[in-house]
Coordinates of C-alpha atoms in Angstrom, one line a residue:
M6 CA 24.2 26.1 -27.2
G7 CA 21.4 24.3 -25.2
Q8 CA 20.3 22.4 -28.3
I9 CA 23.9 21.3 -28.9
L10 CA 24.2 20.0 -25.4
R11 CA 20.9 18.2 -25.6
G12 CA 22.0 16.6 -28.9
A13 CA 25.3 15.6 -27.4
R14 CA 23.6 14.0 -24.4
S15 CA 21.2 12.2 -26.7
A16 CA 24.0 10.9 -28.9
L17 CA 25.9 9.8 -25.8
R18 CA 22.9 8.1 -24.3
H19 CA 22.3 6.0 -27.5
G20 CA 25.9 5.7 -28.5
V21 CA 27.4 4.3 -25.3
P22 CA 25.3 1.0 -25.4
I23 CA 26.1 0.5 -29.1
A24 CA 29.8 1.1 -28.3
I25 CA 29.6 -1.4 -25.4
G26 CA 27.9 -3.9 -27.6
V27 CA 30.5 -3.5 -30.4
A28 CA 33.4 -3.8 -27.9
C29 CA 31.9 -6.9 -26.3
C30 CA 31.2 -8.6 -29.7
W31 CA 34.7 -7.8 -30.8
A32 CA 36.1 -9.3 -27.6
L33 CA 33.8 -12.3 -28.0
Y34 CA 34.9 -12.8 -31.6
H35 CA 38.5 -12.9 -30.6
Q36 CA 37.8 -15.3 -27.8
L37 CA 35.9 -17.7 -30.1
Q38 CA 37.8 -17.2 -33.4
H39 CA 39.2 -20.7 -33.1
I40 CA 35.7 -22.2 -33.1
D41 CA 34.3 -23.7 -36.3
F42 CA 31.0 -21.8 -36.6
G43 CA 29.8 -24.4 -39.1
Q44 CA 30.2 -27.0 -36.5
L45 CA 28.5 -24.7 -33.9
W46 CA 25.5 -24.4 -36.1
Q47 CA 25.3 -28.2 -36.5
T48 CA 25.3 -28.5 -32.7
V49 CA 22.4 -26.1 -32.6
L50 CA 20.5 -28.2 -35.2
S51 CA 21.2 -31.3 -33.2
V52 CA 19.0 -30.1 -30.4
K53 CA 16.2 -32.7 -29.9
P54 CA 12.6 -31.8 -30.4
W55 CA 11.7 -32.4 -26.8
Q56 CA 14.3 -29.9 -25.8
W57 CA 12.9 -27.3 -28.1
I58 CA 9.4 -27.9 -26.7
A59 CA 10.6 -27.8 -23.1
S60 CA 12.4 -24.5 -23.9
I61 CA 9.3 -23.0 -25.5
L62 CA 7.1 -23.9 -22.6
A63 CA 9.6 -22.5 -20.1
T64 CA 9.8 -19.3 -22.2
A65 CA 6.1 -19.0 -22.2
L66 CA 6.0 -19.3 -18.4
S67 CA 8.8 -16.8 -18.1
F68 CA 7.0 -14.2 -20.2
W69 CA 3.8 -14.8 -18.3
A70 CA 5.6 -13.9 -15.1
V71 CA 7.4 -11.0 -16.8
A72 CA 4.0 -9.6 -17.9
R73 CA 2.7 -9.7 -14.4
Y74 CA 5.0 -6.8 -13.5
D75 CA 2.7 -4.7 -15.7
V76 CA -0.3 -5.9 -13.7
I77 CA 1.4 -4.7 -10.5
A78 CA 2.2 -1.4 -12.1
H79 CA -1.3 -0.7 -13.4
R80 CA -2.7 -1.5 -9.9
H81 CA -0.2 0.9 -8.4
F82 CA -1.2 3.7 -10.7
Q83 CA -4.9 2.6 -10.5
T84 CA -5.4 2.9 -14.2
G85 CA -8.4 0.6 -14.2
L86 CA -6.9 -1.6 -16.9
K87 CA -8.0 -5.3 -16.6
D88 CA -5.3 -7.8 -15.7
D89 CA -5.4 -9.7 -18.9
Q90 CA -5.0 -6.5 -21.0
A91 CA -2.1 -5.4 -18.8
T92 CA -0.5 -8.9 -19.1
L93 CA -0.7 -8.8 -22.9
S94 CA 0.6 -5.3 -23.3
G95 CA 3.4 -6.0 -20.8
A96 CA 4.5 -9.2 -22.6
T97 CA 4.5 -7.4 -25.9
A98 CA 6.5 -4.4 -24.6
I99 CA 9.1 -6.6 -22.9
S100 CA 9.5 -9.1 -25.8
I101 CA 10.2 -6.2 -28.3
G102 CA 12.1 -4.0 -25.9
Q103 CA 14.6 -6.7 -24.7
T104 CA 15.4 -7.6 -28.3
V105 CA 15.8 -4.2 -30.0
G106 CA 17.4 -2.5 -26.9
A107 CA 16.6 0.8 -25.2
G108 CA 13.9 -1.1 -23.3
A109 CA 12.6 1.8 -21.3
I110 CA 11.9 4.0 -24.3
V111 CA 10.7 1.2 -26.6
G112 CA 8.6 -0.3 -23.8
A113 CA 6.8 3.0 -23.2
F114 CA 5.9 3.5 -26.9
V115 CA 4.8 -0.2 -27.2
R116 CA 2.5 0.1 -24.2
W117 CA 1.1 3.4 -25.5
R118 CA 0.5 1.7 -28.9
M119 CA -1.2 -1.3 -27.2
Q120 CA -3.4 1.0 -24.9
P121 CA -3.8 4.4 -26.5
S122 CA -6.3 5.5 -23.9
L123 CA -3.6 5.5 -21.2
G124 CA -1.6 8.2 -22.9
L125 CA 2.2 8.4 -23.3
V126 CA 2.9 9.8 -19.8
T127 CA 1.1 7.0 -18.0
S128 CA 2.7 4.4 -20.3
A129 CA 6.1 5.9 -19.5
K130 CA 5.3 5.7 -15.7
V131 CA 4.3 2.1 -16.0
T132 CA 7.5 1.3 -17.9
A133 CA 9.6 3.1 -15.3
F134 CA 7.8 1.3 -12.5
V135 CA 8.3 -2.1 -14.2
T136 CA 12.0 -1.4 -14.9
L137 CA 12.9 -0.2 -11.4
T138 CA 10.9 -2.8 -9.5
F139 CA 12.4 -5.6 -11.7
M140 CA 15.9 -4.4 -11.2
A141 CA 15.4 -4.2 -7.4
A142 CA 13.9 -7.7 -7.3
W143 CA 16.7 -9.0 -9.6
A144 CA 19.4 -7.6 -7.3
V145 CA 17.8 -9.2 -4.2
L146 CA 17.2 -12.5 -6.0
T147 CA 20.8 -12.6 -7.4
A148 CA 22.2 -11.9 -3.9
L149 CA 20.2 -14.7 -2.4
A150 CA 21.1 -17.1 -5.3
V151 CA 24.9 -16.5 -5.0
L152 CA 24.7 -17.1 -1.3
V153 CA 22.7 -20.2 -1.4
L154 CA 23.5 -22.0 -4.6
P155 CA 26.9 -23.4 -5.8
E156 CA 29.3 -22.2 -8.5
S157 CA 28.6 -18.5 -7.9
S158 CA 32.3 -17.5 -7.5
V159 CA 31.2 -14.3 -5.8
H160 CA 32.5 -13.1 -2.4
P161 CA 29.8 -13.3 0.3
S162 CA 30.4 -9.6 1.3
I163 CA 28.8 -8.4 -2.0
P164 CA 25.4 -10.2 -1.7
C165 CA 25.2 -9.5 2.0
S166 CA 25.7 -5.8 1.3
V167 CA 23.0 -5.9 -1.3
L168 CA 20.6 -7.6 1.0
G169 CA 21.4 -5.1 3.8
I170 CA 20.6 -2.2 1.5
A171 CA 17.4 -3.9 0.4
A172 CA 16.3 -4.4 4.0
V173 CA 16.9 -0.7 4.8
G174 CA 15.1 0.3 1.6
L175 CA 12.1 -1.9 2.5
G176 CA 11.9 -0.3 6.0
F177 CA 12.1 3.2 4.5
V178 CA 9.3 2.5 2.0
F179 CA 7.1 0.9 4.7
F180 CA 7.4 3.9 7.0
N181 CA 7.4 6.5 4.2
P182 CA 4.8 5.5 1.7
V183 CA 4.7 8.9 0.1
L184 CA 7.8 11.0 -0.8
K185 CA 7.5 14.7 -1.1
R186 CA 9.9 16.3 -3.5
A187 CA 9.7 19.8 -5.0
G188 CA 6.1 20.1 -4.2
K189 CA 5.2 16.8 -5.7
E190 CA 4.1 13.6 -4.0
I191 CA 5.5 10.2 -5.1
E192 CA 3.6 7.2 -3.9
M193 CA 6.0 4.4 -3.2
P194 CA 5.2 0.7 -4.1
T195 CA 3.6 -1.2 -1.2
V196 CA 5.4 -4.0 0.5
T197 CA 2.8 -6.3 -1.1
A198 CA 3.7 -5.1 -4.5
M199 CA 7.4 -5.5 -3.9
A200 CA 6.9 -9.0 -2.5
A201 CA 4.8 -9.9 -5.6
S202 CA 7.5 -8.5 -7.9
L203 CA 10.1 -10.6 -6.1
G204 CA 8.0 -13.7 -6.5
F205 CA 7.4 -13.1 -10.2
C206 CA 11.1 -12.2 -10.7
F207 CA 12.0 -15.6 -9.3
L208 CA 9.5 -17.4 -11.5
D209 CA 10.5 -15.4 -14.5
T210 CA 14.3 -15.9 -14.2
L211 CA 14.1 -19.5 -13.1
A212 CA 11.9 -20.4 -16.1
A213 CA 14.3 -18.5 -18.4
A214 CA 17.3 -20.2 -16.9
F215 CA 15.6 -23.6 -17.4
A216 CA 14.8 -22.6 -21.0
F217 CA 18.6 -22.1 -21.4
W218 CA 19.6 -25.1 -19.4
V219 CA 17.4 -27.6 -21.2
L220 CA 19.1 -26.6 -24.5
L221 CA 22.6 -27.5 -23.3
P222 CA 24.3 -30.2 -25.3
E223 CA 24.9 -33.6 -23.6
G224 CA 28.6 -32.9 -23.2
I225 CA 28.0 -30.2 -20.7
D226 CA 27.5 -31.5 -17.1
L227 CA 25.8 -28.6 -15.4
S228 CA 22.8 -28.7 -13.1
L229 CA 20.1 -26.0 -13.1
A230 CA 21.1 -25.0 -9.5
Q231 CA 24.6 -24.4 -10.8
L232 CA 23.4 -22.4 -13.8
F233 CA 20.8 -20.3 -12.1
P234 CA 23.1 -17.8 -10.3
I235 CA 25.4 -17.6 -13.4
Y236 CA 22.3 -16.8 -15.5
L237 CA 21.2 -14.1 -13.1
I238 CA 24.6 -12.4 -13.2
A239 CA 24.8 -12.6 -17.0
L240 CA 21.3 -11.3 -17.3
G241 CA 22.3 -8.3 -15.1
A242 CA 25.3 -7.6 -17.3
A243 CA 23.1 -7.8 -20.4
I244 CA 20.5 -5.4 -19.0
L245 CA 22.9 -2.9 -17.5
S246 CA 24.9 -2.7 -20.8
G247 CA 21.9 -1.5 -22.7
T248 CA 22.9 -3.4 -25.8
P249 CA 20.2 -4.8 -28.1
G250 CA 19.3 -8.2 -26.6
G251 CA 22.3 -7.9 -24.3
V252 CA 24.4 -9.4 -27.1
G253 CA 28.0 -9.5 -26.1
P254 CA 27.9 -8.9 -22.4
F255 CA 25.6 -11.9 -21.8
E256 CA 27.9 -14.3 -23.7
L257 CA 31.1 -13.0 -22.2
T258 CA 29.7 -13.3 -18.7
V259 CA 28.5 -16.9 -19.2
L260 CA 31.9 -17.9 -20.7
A261 CA 33.8 -16.1 -17.9
L262 CA 31.8 -17.8 -15.1
L263 CA 32.1 -21.2 -16.7
P264 CA 35.8 -21.3 -17.8
T265 CA 36.0 -25.1 -17.6
M266 CA 33.1 -25.8 -19.9
P267 CA 33.6 -26.3 -23.7
E268 CA 33.1 -22.9 -25.4
A269 CA 31.7 -24.2 -28.6
E270 CA 28.9 -26.2 -26.9
L271 CA 28.1 -23.3 -24.6
M272 CA 27.8 -20.9 -27.5
A273 CA 25.6 -23.3 -29.4
A274 CA 23.3 -23.4 -26.4
I275 CA 23.3 -19.6 -26.2
V276 CA 22.4 -19.3 -29.9
A277 CA 19.5 -21.8 -29.5
F278 CA 18.4 -19.9 -26.3
R279 CA 18.4 -16.6 -28.2
M280 CA 16.2 -18.1 -30.9
M281 CA 13.7 -19.3 -28.3
Y282 CA 13.8 -16.5 -25.7
Y283 CA 14.5 -13.5 -27.9
A284 CA 13.7 -14.0 -31.6
L285 CA 10.4 -16.0 -31.2
P286 CA 8.8 -13.7 -28.5
A287 CA 9.9 -10.6 -30.6
V288 CA 8.1 -12.0 -33.7
I289 CA 5.0 -12.8 -31.6
G290 CA 5.2 -9.4 -30.0
G291 CA 5.5 -7.7 -33.3
I292 CA 2.3 -9.4 -34.5
S293 CA 0.5 -8.3 -31.4
L294 CA 1.7 -4.7 -31.9
L295 CA 0.0 -4.4 -35.3
R296 CA -3.3 -3.9 -33.7
P297 CA -4.0 -2.0 -30.4
M298 CA -6.3 -3.6 -27.9
S299 CA -9.8 -2.3 -27.2
T300 CA -10.6 -1.4 -23.6
N301 CA -13.2 -3.6 -22.0
D302 CA -15.1 -1.7 -19.3
S303 CA -17.3 -4.6 -18.2
A304 CA -17.6 -4.9 -14.5
S305 CA -17.5 -8.0 -12.3
W306 CA -19.9 -6.4 -9.8
Q307 CA -22.9 -4.3 -10.4
L308 CA -22.3 -0.5 -10.0
Q309 CA -24.6 1.4 -7.8
A310 CA -25.3 5.1 -7.8
N311 CA -22.8 7.2 -5.9
G312 CA -23.9 8.5 -2.5
D313 CA -22.2 11.1 -0.3
L314 CA -21.1 11.2 3.3
D315 CA -24.1 13.2 4.6
K316 CA -26.5 10.8 3.0
A317 CA -24.6 7.8 4.5
L318 CA -24.7 9.4 7.9
E319 CA -28.5 9.6 7.7
N320 CA -28.6 5.8 8.1
N321 CA -29.2 4.7 11.7
S322 CA -26.5 2.0 11.4
A323 CA -23.8 4.6 10.4
R324 CA -21.6 5.8 13.2
A325 CA -21.3 9.5 13.6
E326 CA -17.5 9.1 13.8
L327 CA -17.6 8.2 10.1
G328 CA -17.4 11.9 9.6
V329 CA -13.6 11.6 10.0
V330 CA -13.4 10.6 6.3
R331 CA -13.8 14.3 5.5
Q332 CA -10.2 14.6 6.5
N333 CA -8.3 11.3 6.4
G334 CA -8.3 10.8 2.7
G335 CA -11.2 8.3 3.0
A336 CA -14.3 7.6 0.9
I337 CA -17.7 6.1 1.0
L338 CA -17.5 2.9 -0.9
H339 CA -20.5 1.4 -2.7
C340 CA -20.5 -2.1 -4.1
T341 CA -22.9 -5.0 -4.4
G342 CA -21.9 -6.2 -0.9
G343 CA -23.0 -3.0 0.8
V344 CA -21.7 0.5 1.7
C345 CA -18.9 1.3 4.1
G346 CA -16.3 3.9 4.9
V347 CA -12.7 3.2 3.7
V348 CA -9.4 4.8 4.0
R349 CA -6.2 3.9 2.1
T350 CA -3.1 3.8 4.2
G351 CA 0.5 3.0 3.2
Q352 CA 0.0 -0.8 2.9
T353 CA -3.7 -1.4 3.5
L354 CA -7.2 -0.7 2.3
T355 CA -9.0 -0.3 5.6
T356 CA -12.7 -0.2 6.3
I357 CA -13.2 2.0 9.3
F358 CA -16.1 1.3 11.7
D359 CA -19.1 -1.0 11.0
P360 CA -20.7 -1.0 7.5
V361 CA -23.2 1.7 6.8
H362 CA -25.3 -0.7 4.9
G363 CA -25.1 -4.5 4.2
H364 CA -23.8 -7.5 6.0
S365 CA -20.1 -7.6 7.0
A366 CA -19.8 -11.1 5.5
D367 CA -21.1 -10.0 2.1
L368 CA -18.4 -7.2 2.0
A369 CA -15.5 -9.5 2.8
S370 CA -14.9 -10.9 -0.7
P371 CA -15.4 -7.6 -2.6
L372 CA -13.1 -5.8 -0.2
R373 CA -10.3 -8.3 -0.7
K374 CA -10.6 -8.0 -4.4
I375 CA -10.6 -4.2 -4.3
A376 CA -7.5 -4.2 -2.0
K377 CA -5.7 -6.6 -4.3
D378 CA -6.4 -4.3 -7.2
Q379 CA -4.4 -1.7 -5.3
N380 CA -1.5 -4.0 -4.3
R381 CA -2.8 -3.8 -0.7
I382 CA -4.1 -6.0 2.0
V383 CA -7.5 -5.5 3.5
C384 CA -8.4 -5.0 7.1
K385 CA -11.3 -3.8 9.2
Y386 CA -10.7 -1.3 12.0
K387 CA -12.8 -0.4 15.0
I388 CA -15.6 -2.8 14.2
S389 CA -18.1 -3.9 16.9
A390 CA -18.3 -7.3 18.4
R391 CA -21.1 -8.4 16.1
H392 CA -19.1 -7.7 12.9
A393 CA -16.0 -9.1 14.5
L394 CA -17.8 -12.3 15.0
H395 CA -18.9 -12.3 11.3
A396 CA -15.2 -11.7 10.3
R397 CA -14.1 -14.6 12.5
R398 CA -16.6 -16.9 10.9
E399 CA -15.2 -15.9 7.5
G400 CA -11.8 -17.2 8.6
W401 CA -10.3 -13.8 9.4
S402 CA -8.1 -13.2 12.5
V403 CA -9.6 -10.8 15.0
I404 CA -8.0 -8.8 17.9
H405 CA -9.5 -6.5 20.5
V406 CA -7.9 -3.1 20.0
S407 CA -9.9 -0.5 22.0
D408 CA -13.1 0.3 23.9
E409 CA -15.6 2.9 23.0
A410 CA -17.2 5.0 25.8
L411 CA -20.9 5.4 25.2
V412 CA -23.1 7.6 27.3
S413 CA -26.9 7.3 27.2
T414 CA -28.2 10.9 27.4
K415 CA -31.4 10.0 29.2
D416 CA -29.5 8.1 31.9
H417 CA -26.9 10.8 32.5
T418 CA -28.5 12.3 35.6
M419 CA -25.5 13.4 37.6
E420 CA -27.0 12.1 40.7
G421 CA -25.6 9.6 43.1
S422 CA -22.1 8.7 44.4
K423 CA -20.9 7.4 41.0
Y424 CA -20.8 10.9 39.7
R425 CA -19.0 12.4 42.7
Q426 CA -15.7 12.9 40.9
L427 CA -17.3 14.5 37.9
R428 CA -19.3 16.9 40.1
R429 CA -16.1 17.9 41.8
K430 CA -14.4 18.6 38.5
L431 CA -17.3 20.7 37.2
R432 CA -17.4 22.8 40.4
Q433 CA -13.7 23.5 40.0
A434 CA -14.2 24.8 36.5
E435 CA -17.3 26.8 37.3
K436 CA -15.6 28.3 40.4
A437 CA -12.7 29.4 38.2
G438 CA -15.2 31.3 36.0
V439 CA -15.1 29.0 33.0
D440 CA -18.0 29.9 30.6
I441 CA -19.1 27.3 28.0
R442 CA -20.7 28.6 24.8
R443 CA -22.1 26.9 21.8
G444 CA -20.2 27.5 18.6
K445 CA -22.1 29.6 16.1
V446 CA -21.9 29.8 12.3
E447 CA -18.9 32.0 12.4
L448 CA -16.4 30.2 14.6
P449 CA -13.4 32.0 16.0
F450 CA -10.9 29.9 14.0
A451 CA -7.9 32.1 14.7
E452 CA -8.4 31.7 18.5
M453 CA -9.1 28.0 18.1
A454 CA -5.9 27.6 16.1
R455 CA -4.0 29.3 18.9
V456 CA -5.5 26.9 21.5
S457 CA -4.9 23.9 19.2
T458 CA -1.2 24.9 18.7
A459 CA -0.7 25.3 22.4
W460 CA -2.3 21.9 23.0
E461 CA -0.1 20.2 20.5
T462 CA 3.0 21.9 21.9
S463 CA 2.1 20.4 25.3
H464 CA 0.8 17.0 24.2
G465 CA 2.6 16.3 21.0
A466 CA 1.5 16.4 17.3
A467 CA -2.1 15.5 16.4
R468 CA -2.8 12.0 15.2
G469 CA -4.7 10.9 12.1
L470 CA -6.6 8.0 10.6
S471 CA -9.7 7.6 12.8
M472 CA -8.9 10.7 14.8
G473 CA -9.4 14.2 13.5
T474 CA -6.9 17.1 13.4
F475 CA -7.7 20.8 13.6
E476 CA -8.6 22.3 10.2
E477 CA -11.2 24.9 9.5
H478 CA -13.2 23.2 6.8
Y479 CA -13.3 19.9 8.8
V480 CA -14.4 21.6 12.0
S481 CA -17.1 23.6 10.2
H482 CA -19.0 20.4 9.7
Q483 CA -19.1 19.6 13.4
K484 CA -20.8 20.6 16.6
V485 CA -18.5 22.9 18.5
L486 CA -18.4 24.0 22.2
L487 CA -16.1 26.7 23.3
A488 CA -14.7 27.3 26.8
Y489 CA -13.9 31.0 27.8
Q490 CA -12.4 32.6 30.9
D491 CA -12.6 36.3 31.1
D492 CA -13.6 36.4 27.4
T493 CA -10.4 34.5 26.4
L494 CA -10.8 31.2 24.6
I495 CA -9.1 28.5 26.7
G496 CA -10.5 25.3 25.2
F497 CA -12.9 23.7 22.8
V498 CA -14.4 20.3 21.9
T499 CA -15.9 19.2 18.6
F500 CA -18.4 16.4 17.9
H501 CA -19.4 14.5 14.8
A502 CA -23.1 14.8 14.9
T503 CA -26.0 12.9 13.4
R504 CA -29.6 12.7 14.6
H505 CA -29.0 9.5 16.4
E506 CA -25.5 10.0 17.8
W507 CA -22.8 12.6 18.7
C508 CA -19.2 11.4 18.8
L509 CA -16.4 13.3 20.5
D510 CA -13.5 14.2 18.2
L511 CA -11.2 17.1 19.0
M512 CA -10.4 18.0 22.6
R513 CA -8.2 21.1 23.0
V514 CA -7.4 23.2 26.1
T515 CA -4.5 25.5 26.8
P516 CA -2.0 24.5 29.5
E517 CA -3.4 27.4 31.7
A518 CA -7.0 26.2 31.6
P519 CA -8.4 25.5 35.0
D520 CA -8.8 22.0 36.2
G521 CA -12.1 20.5 35.1
T522 CA -12.5 22.7 31.9
M523 CA -12.6 19.6 29.6
H524 CA -15.0 17.8 31.9
L525 CA -17.3 20.9 31.8
L526 CA -17.1 21.1 28.0
V527 CA -18.0 17.4 27.5
N528 CA -20.7 17.4 30.1
T529 CA -22.3 20.5 28.5
A530 CA -22.3 18.6 25.2
I531 CA -24.0 15.6 26.7
E532 CA -26.7 17.9 28.1
A533 CA -27.1 19.6 24.8
A534 CA -27.5 16.3 23.0
R535 CA -30.2 15.3 25.5
V536 CA -32.1 18.5 24.8
A537 CA -31.8 17.8 21.0
E538 CA -33.2 14.3 21.7
V539 CA -30.0 12.5 20.6
P540 CA -30.1 9.2 22.4
C541 CA -26.3 8.5 22.5
V542 CA -23.1 10.4 22.9
S543 CA -19.9 8.6 22.2
L544 CA -16.8 9.8 24.0
A545 CA -14.7 7.9 21.3
A546 CA -12.4 5.0 22.0
A547 CA -9.6 4.5 24.4
P548 CA -6.9 1.7 24.1
A549 CA -7.9 -1.7 25.4
N550 CA -6.5 -2.6 28.8
P551 CA -3.3 -4.6 28.3
E552 CA -3.8 -7.1 31.2
N553 CA -4.6 -10.8 31.0
R554 CA -2.9 -11.5 27.7
G555 CA 0.0 -13.7 26.7
K556 CA 3.5 -12.4 27.8
L557 CA 4.5 -11.0 24.4
E558 CA 1.1 -9.5 23.7
T559 CA 0.8 -8.0 27.1
Y560 CA 4.2 -6.4 26.8
L561 CA 3.3 -4.9 23.3
R562 CA 0.0 -3.7 24.6
Q563 CA 1.5 -2.1 27.6
V564 CA 4.0 -0.2 25.4
F565 CA 1.2 1.0 23.1
F566 CA -1.1 1.8 26.1
K567 CA 1.5 4.0 27.6
K568 CA 2.5 5.8 24.4
A569 CA -1.2 6.4 23.5
G570 CA -2.0 7.8 26.9
G571 CA -4.4 5.1 27.6
A572 CA -4.5 5.4 31.4
G573 CA -5.4 9.1 31.2
L574 CA -8.0 8.7 28.5
R575 CA -9.8 5.9 30.3
Q576 CA -9.7 7.8 33.6
F577 CA -11.2 10.9 32.0
K578 CA -13.9 9.1 30.2
A579 CA -14.7 6.9 33.2
C580 CA -15.9 10.1 35.1
F581 CA -19.0 10.1 32.8
K582 CA -19.8 6.4 33.7
P583 CA -20.1 5.3 30.2
R584 CA -20.9 1.8 28.8
W585 CA -17.7 0.4 27.4
Q586 CA -18.2 -1.2 24.0
P587 CA -15.2 -3.3 22.8
L588 CA -13.9 -2.6 19.3
Y589 CA -11.9 -5.0 17.1
M590 CA -9.6 -5.1 14.2
A591 CA -9.7 -8.0 11.6
A592 CA -7.7 -9.2 8.7
P593 CA -7.4 -12.4 6.6
G594 CA -4.8 -14.2 8.8
W595 CA -2.6 -13.4 11.8
G596 CA 0.3 -12.4 9.5
Q597 CA -1.7 -9.8 7.6
L598 CA -3.3 -8.7 10.9
A599 CA 0.1 -7.9 12.5
F600 CA 1.3 -6.3 9.3
A601 CA -1.8 -4.1 9.0
A602 CA -1.6 -3.2 12.7
V603 CA 2.0 -1.8 12.3
D604 CA 0.9 0.1 9.2
L605 CA -2.1 1.6 10.9
I606 CA 0.0 2.7 13.9
G607 CA 2.3 4.5 11.5
S608 CA -0.6 6.1 9.7
V609 CA -2.0 7.4 13.0
R610 CA 1.3 8.9 13.9
R611 CA 1.8 10.5 10.5
A612 CA -1.6 12.2 10.6
E613 CA -1.3 12.9 6.9
P614 CA -3.6 10.9 4.6
L615 CA -2.6 9.4 1.3
R616 CA -4.5 10.5 -1.8
P617 CA -8.1 9.3 -1.6
P618 CA -8.6 5.9 -3.1
Q619 CA -9.3 6.0 -6.9
F620 CA -11.6 3.1 -7.5
A621 CA -11.7 2.4 -11.2
T622 CA -15.2 1.7 -12.5
S623 CA -13.8 -1.2 -14.5
R624 CA -13.3 -2.8 -11.1
A625 CA -17.1 -2.5 -10.5
V626 CA -16.8 -0.2 -7.6
S627 CA -17.9 3.4 -7.1
S628 CA -16.8 5.7 -4.4
T629 CA -17.6 9.2 -3.3
Q630 CA -14.6 11.1 -2.0
V631 CA -15.4 13.7 0.6

């Protein structure tokens, strides 16, 4: 019974488009039966050579734009396929698929034939991605065209509804870069990818419309602006019908939307257009299909040997806080420009902290190329003033985002009036019987989880990106100090630790913990670092003060400062009299900087990393995921 149902569904799936095509052709035949088809063919032959040439050139431009959808798709799935190879396989698949019909199925097999190493599953994913993103871009473009351009004959409520749905969808994708369904994660296209798809869709369809328009006989007075929305609507009817080449629905839609134009001349132009835009590309695509392409793994940058996080942290220029990449889906990236920590968020490829090795200016160009190869923009987050200056000299826009509290262990003497508040807090905790113990090899994870849960219940969910969350494997790589009262764990702190720096990461106390417990934990850690001859302890960053900015920037900073608990963080860290080091964020231009800032804020709140970046070796990059 199941086989019968599957067979029925298959027959229905393939039979409906054929039935639609037959019905449309029958209707078209009855509408045009008064036309002398011999005269129609003579009209086709009367097309001037320059018109054929212009149409061929426009068709070539259209197919180049069409093929770029594949480039975007391969970047999305990080297949490592070079752009020129993706362009050729995409153009071949689309030229054949649009002519023979069943474009999704035919396109998948054509792409598999052109690039056997990808496998059928990946080829099908690329085809589905191209199909869905094109249809979404076509819907938006058609809605804009019928609103702006003349002769659309469509009520404004329809395109406005389409644009409204598109705006809601864009917001959903931006704030939900990964969908989780039935235990599977589906990574959504980035906004950059969708914007590129819309741009290529515009170029593709405009060039195709021009290829049609330039073949119109002299007796038809129709501008390209008038024809463009009509072509888009007819194209949609052709694609949605599923008929081979859209034959029938395309012609009927054009004739219906241009009722005052002579039918014979319009049909002659359509026949000529089909020769140029369907038949000719299909023949060229068929020739390309005869021989699959070889994969070229040559790299544009020299590959270096992989390193790991522990090795990177041995470098004196590496910040101890880089240890957060054990948890946030990050990686240690090696390229000819240097070595740095990176994390892939919904819309950006972000370098976190200063480079481990190399000059910031040397990393700028490779990072932009790598981000582009993932349909993302690049930004630098929490970099020091020196590297922010290099970024500004490279033409990047820079903004002050936070201040890091740095404590020199040899200067932390606890003497003098400036430590009065800290001494009072420590006395309160010691008087309440708080006992600080160094974490051993076997940490009390169950008790720590209880404390962490109580803290999150009181303070809100943990945050991610450059801030850690409680997880046993992650914490086991850190220095841990535990606070007890009557042998009951009431709090703990963790530090990223290297031989040259400790950096505060997790701070967790129960709501019942005596006042001063956290101060005692951190102060004990500073003293332990001094004994271990570690010169610096970082108390991590706090949001930058929002004052002395422009009105809009001051308002936005005040909102962020309040929501991030900036006042409390700065007050707590100020007790230790640290040196405040400003940290910056940089991106290529103010637009990208603002876009990246919103994306990073969302990533911090989600506290769930994307899959680690999969840098293809054909892109001349190596990474070590940790």
